[in-house]
Amino acid sequence: MQVVKYMFQPHGDDRGQLIALEEGKDIPFAVRRIYYMYETADGVTRGYHAHKHLQQILVCIHGSCKIRLDNGQESKVVSLEKPYEGLYVANTMWREMFDFSPEAVLLVLASEFYDENDYIRDYDEFLSFVRKEASNP
Ligand code: T46
């Protein structure tokens, strides 16, 4: 299973660091929505779903967290620890976010507006969805 992690280029000088993300250059899709999670309580896990269409890039811009990605055949845990790392999450990846450090801020760049109908929240339904996608790409 291939995990796609982007390393964004910081513009550093003696004042500190700045990262700029441009659609089509750093981000492989048009960004329609941005959201972020913060003040995540100790021990919390989030996610537990996949999407029918949504593509996203996750950046832990402060602190750290872990993401479990599952493509229906295998799963991998990815750590996000640096503000210049971006994890690409395709629609067909079941995702779970956990191990948030205190004061972690997880920023998400999303290819679609929020739509509850795009969520696949049942794991068996997710497995049927990825099998159908694989046989009918
Ligand atoms: C995903 C992972 C990485 C909105 O109203 N608008 C939004 O854009 C989002 C993302 C959420 N919400 C509402 C819906 C829920 O009442 O905020 C509440 C929490 O959302 P949810 O439980 O879906 O959050 P997570 O952390 O489980 O999942 C989120 C995204 O929803 C999901 O698409 O891939 O982060």
mmCIF file of C-alpha atoms and ligand atoms in Angstrom:
data_model
loop_
_atom_site.group_PDB
_atom_site.id
_atom_site.type_symbol
_atom_site.label_atom_id
_atom_site.label_comp_id
_atom_site.label_asym_id
_atom_site.label_seq_id
_atom_site.Cartn_x
_atom_site.Cartn_y
_atom_site.Cartn_z
ATOM 1 C CA MET A 1 0.000 0.000 0.000
ATOM 2 C CA GLN A 2 1.446 3.317 -1.074
ATOM 3 C CA VAL A 3 1.415 6.203 1.399
ATOM 4 C CA VAL A 4 1.794 9.594 -0.263
ATOM 5 C CA LYS A 5 3.436 12.166 1.976
ATOM 6 C CA TYR A 6 4.330 15.586 0.595
ATOM 7 C CA MET A 7 7.289 17.533 1.952
ATOM 8 C CA PHE A 8 6.401 21.187 1.485
ATOM 9 C CA GLN A 9 9.158 23.711 0.891
ATOM 10 C CA PRO A 10 9.551 26.166 3.798
ATOM 11 C CA HIS A 11 10.622 29.725 3.041
ATOM 12 C CA GLY A 12 12.917 30.216 5.972
ATOM 13 C CA ASP A 13 14.893 33.242 7.026
ATOM 14 C CA ASP A 14 16.107 34.674 10.307
ATOM 15 C CA ARG A 15 12.506 35.568 11.230
ATOM 16 C CA GLY A 16 11.342 31.942 11.071
ATOM 17 C CA GLN A 17 9.505 29.716 8.597
ATOM 18 C CA LEU A 18 6.647 30.233 6.175
ATOM 19 C CA ILE A 19 4.946 27.625 4.018
ATOM 20 C CA ALA A 20 2.747 28.557 1.051
ATOM 21 C CA LEU A 21 0.511 25.948 -0.586
ATOM 22 C CA GLU A 22 -0.791 26.539 -4.088
ATOM 23 C CA GLU A 23 -3.457 24.570 -5.838
ATOM 24 C CA GLY A 24 -2.095 22.615 -8.820
ATOM 25 C CA LYS A 25 1.488 23.119 -7.642
ATOM 26 C CA ASP A 26 1.707 21.844 -4.056
ATOM 27 C CA ILE A 27 -1.849 20.479 -3.776
ATOM 28 C CA PRO A 28 -3.004 18.034 -6.483
ATOM 29 C CA PHE A 29 -6.661 19.135 -6.449
ATOM 30 C CA ALA A 30 -8.748 22.304 -6.283
ATOM 31 C CA VAL A 31 -9.168 23.221 -2.604
ATOM 32 C CA ARG A 32 -12.864 23.836 -1.838
ATOM 33 C CA ARG A 33 -12.720 23.632 1.948
ATOM 34 C CA ILE A 34 -10.288 23.993 4.833
ATOM 35 C CA TYR A 35 -10.966 22.812 8.366
ATOM 36 C CA TYR A 36 -8.848 22.108 11.412
ATOM 37 C CA MET A 37 -9.008 20.278 14.698
ATOM 38 C CA TYR A 38 -7.547 21.583 17.934
ATOM 39 C CA GLU A 39 -8.003 21.115 21.681
ATOM 40 C CA THR A 40 -8.337 17.398 21.033
ATOM 41 C CA ALA A 41 -8.892 15.714 24.377
ATOM 42 C CA ASP A 42 -6.374 13.172 25.628
ATOM 43 C CA GLY A 43 -6.926 9.660 24.252
ATOM 44 C CA VAL A 44 -9.450 10.721 21.611
ATOM 45 C CA THR A 45 -9.695 8.882 18.293
ATOM 46 C CA ARG A 46 -11.519 10.435 15.328
ATOM 47 C CA GLY A 47 -12.484 9.489 11.806
ATOM 48 C CA TYR A 48 -13.605 5.872 11.322
ATOM 49 C CA HIS A 49 -14.916 6.457 7.848
ATOM 50 C CA ALA A 50 -13.974 6.758 4.165
ATOM 51 C CA HIS A 51 -15.462 8.905 1.424
ATOM 52 C CA LYS A 52 -17.100 8.335 -1.929
ATOM 53 C CA HIS A 53 -15.289 11.218 -3.649
ATOM 54 C CA LEU A 54 -13.385 13.450 -1.229
ATOM 55 C CA GLN A 55 -9.596 13.840 -1.501
ATOM 56 C CA GLN A 56 -7.691 15.546 1.299
ATOM 57 C CA ILE A 57 -4.280 16.579 2.515
ATOM 58 C CA LEU A 58 -3.684 16.491 6.265
ATOM 59 C CA VAL A 59 -1.033 18.694 7.861
ATOM 60 C CA CYS A 60 -0.342 18.687 11.587
ATOM 61 C CA ILE A 61 0.710 22.325 11.735
ATOM 62 C CA HIS A 62 1.381 22.169 15.477
ATOM 63 C CA GLY A 63 2.208 19.181 17.670
ATOM 64 C CA SER A 64 1.762 15.668 16.332
ATOM 65 C CA CYS A 65 -0.795 12.964 15.686
ATOM 66 C CA LYS A 66 -1.076 9.591 13.980
ATOM 67 C CA ILE A 67 -3.289 8.513 11.119
ATOM 68 C CA ARG A 68 -4.225 4.911 10.365
ATOM 69 C CA LEU A 69 -4.967 4.438 6.675
ATOM 70 C CA ASP A 70 -6.703 1.278 5.501
ATOM 71 C CA ASN A 71 -7.351 0.525 1.818
ATOM 72 C CA GLY A 72 -9.473 -2.543 2.537
ATOM 73 C CA GLN A 73 -6.561 -4.946 2.105
ATOM 74 C CA GLU A 74 -3.905 -3.573 4.419
ATOM 75 C CA SER A 75 -3.442 -0.733 6.837
ATOM 76 C CA LYS A 76 -0.561 1.538 7.767
ATOM 77 C CA VAL A 77 -0.014 4.037 10.551
ATOM 78 C CA VAL A 78 1.543 7.351 9.532
ATOM 79 C CA SER A 79 2.909 9.906 12.003
ATOM 80 C CA LEU A 80 2.470 13.579 11.265
ATOM 81 C CA GLU A 81 4.996 15.520 13.307
ATOM 82 C CA LYS A 82 6.170 18.439 11.198
ATOM 83 C CA PRO A 83 4.287 21.424 9.785
ATOM 84 C CA TYR A 84 5.944 20.844 6.388
ATOM 85 C CA GLU A 85 4.584 17.281 5.977
ATOM 86 C CA GLY A 86 1.303 16.734 4.154
ATOM 87 C CA LEU A 87 -0.418 13.346 4.025
ATOM 88 C CA TYR A 88 -2.551 12.688 0.959
ATOM 89 C CA VAL A 89 -5.717 10.778 1.824
ATOM 90 C CA ALA A 90 -7.693 9.419 -1.115
ATOM 91 C CA ASN A 91 -11.447 8.902 -0.861
ATOM 92 C CA THR A 92 -11.032 5.117 -0.766
ATOM 93 C CA MET A 93 -8.922 5.143 2.395
ATOM 94 C CA TRP A 94 -10.605 4.315 5.684
ATOM 95 C CA ARG A 95 -8.994 6.748 8.154
ATOM 96 C CA GLU A 96 -8.602 6.949 11.910
ATOM 97 C CA MET A 97 -6.775 9.766 13.710
ATOM 98 C CA PHE A 98 -5.331 9.195 17.163
ATOM 99 C CA ASP A 99 -2.421 9.929 19.532
ATOM 100 C CA PHE A 100 -2.927 13.703 19.307
ATOM 101 C CA SER A 101 -0.265 15.484 21.325
ATOM 102 C CA PRO A 102 -1.433 18.227 23.685
ATOM 103 C CA GLU A 103 -2.100 21.375 21.621
ATOM 104 C CA ALA A 104 -1.941 19.505 18.293
ATOM 105 C CA VAL A 105 -3.576 21.366 15.405
ATOM 106 C CA LEU A 106 -4.524 19.185 12.442
ATOM 107 C CA LEU A 107 -5.254 21.199 9.304
ATOM 108 C CA VAL A 108 -7.136 19.580 6.426
ATOM 109 C CA LEU A 109 -7.298 20.783 2.817
ATOM 110 C CA ALA A 110 -10.304 19.213 1.118
ATOM 111 C CA SER A 111 -11.317 18.841 -2.528
ATOM 112 C CA GLU A 112 -15.076 19.130 -1.879
ATOM 113 C CA PHE A 113 -17.535 21.093 0.202
ATOM 114 C CA TYR A 114 -18.886 19.337 3.284
ATOM 115 C CA ASP A 115 -21.435 16.687 2.347
ATOM 116 C CA GLU A 116 -22.629 14.093 4.846
ATOM 117 C CA ASN A 117 -23.824 11.903 1.921
ATOM 118 C CA ASP A 118 -20.195 11.485 0.809
ATOM 119 C CA TYR A 119 -19.266 9.631 4.024
ATOM 120 C CA ILE A 120 -19.004 5.835 4.251
ATOM 121 C CA ARG A 121 -19.224 5.158 7.979
ATOM 122 C CA ASP A 122 -19.835 1.412 7.938
ATOM 123 C CA TYR A 123 -16.676 -0.711 7.486
ATOM 124 C CA ASP A 124 -18.438 -3.517 5.533
ATOM 125 C CA GLU A 125 -19.976 -0.940 3.229
ATOM 126 C CA PHE A 126 -16.475 0.508 2.750
ATOM 127 C CA LEU A 127 -15.121 -2.940 1.757
ATOM 128 C CA SER A 128 -17.891 -3.363 -0.827
ATOM 129 C CA PHE A 129 -17.204 0.148 -2.120
ATOM 130 C CA VAL A 130 -13.454 -0.426 -2.643
ATOM 131 C CA ARG A 131 -14.100 -3.810 -4.300
ATOM 132 C CA LYS A 132 -16.569 -2.189 -6.673
ATOM 133 C CA GLU A 133 -14.110 0.678 -7.408
ATOM 134 C CA ALA A 134 -11.319 -1.834 -8.116
ATOM 135 C CA SER A 135 -13.438 -3.855 -10.547
ATOM 136 C CA ASN A 136 -14.848 -0.720 -12.186
ATOM 137 C CA PRO A 137 -12.181 2.008 -12.037
HETATM 138 C C1 T46 B 1 -12.108 13.310 7.489
HETATM 139 C C2 T46 B 1 -11.285 13.441 8.717
HETATM 140 C C3 T46 B 1 -9.815 13.544 8.427
HETATM 141 C C4 T46 B 1 -18.893 20.265 9.421
HETATM 142 O O1 T46 B 1 -19.962 20.823 9.671
HETATM 143 N N1 T46 B 1 -18.151 20.659 8.327
HETATM 144 C C5 T46 B 1 -16.986 20.066 7.996
HETATM 145 O O2 T46 B 1 -16.356 20.478 7.008
HETATM 146 C C6 T46 B 1 -16.496 18.989 8.813
HETATM 147 C C7 T46 B 1 -15.199 18.294 8.466
HETATM 148 C C8 T46 B 1 -17.248 18.606 9.884
HETATM 149 N N2 T46 B 1 -18.423 19.238 10.185
HETATM 150 C C9 T46 B 1 -19.158 18.823 11.382
HETATM 151 C C10 T46 B 1 -19.807 17.447 11.281
HETATM 152 C C11 T46 B 1 -19.737 16.936 12.702
HETATM 153 O O3 T46 B 1 -20.894 17.366 13.404
HETATM 154 O O4 T46 B 1 -18.246 18.752 12.469
HETATM 155 C C12 T46 B 1 -18.536 17.651 13.303
HETATM 156 C C13 T46 B 1 -17.319 16.750 13.451
HETATM 157 O O5 T46 B 1 -17.019 16.100 12.204
HETATM 158 P P1 T46 B 1 -16.559 14.571 12.106
HETATM 159 O O6 T46 B 1 -17.119 13.804 13.232
HETATM 160 O O7 T46 B 1 -16.862 14.092 10.721
HETATM 161 O O8 T46 B 1 -14.964 14.725 12.288
HETATM 162 P P2 T46 B 1 -13.841 13.620 12.139
HETATM 163 O O9 T46 B 1 -12.651 14.163 12.808
HETATM 164 O O10 T46 B 1 -14.298 12.269 12.523
HETATM 165 O O11 T46 B 1 -13.539 13.532 10.530
HETATM 166 C C14 T46 B 1 -13.071 14.676 9.837
HETATM 167 C C15 T46 B 1 -13.810 14.849 8.508
HETATM 168 O O12 T46 B 1 -15.223 14.898 8.763
HETATM 169 C C16 T46 B 1 -13.525 13.718 7.535
HETATM 170 O O13 T46 B 1 -14.003 14.057 6.249
HETATM 171 O O14 T46 B 1 -11.663 12.705 6.512
HETATM 172 O O15 T46 B 1 -11.680 14.531 9.557
#
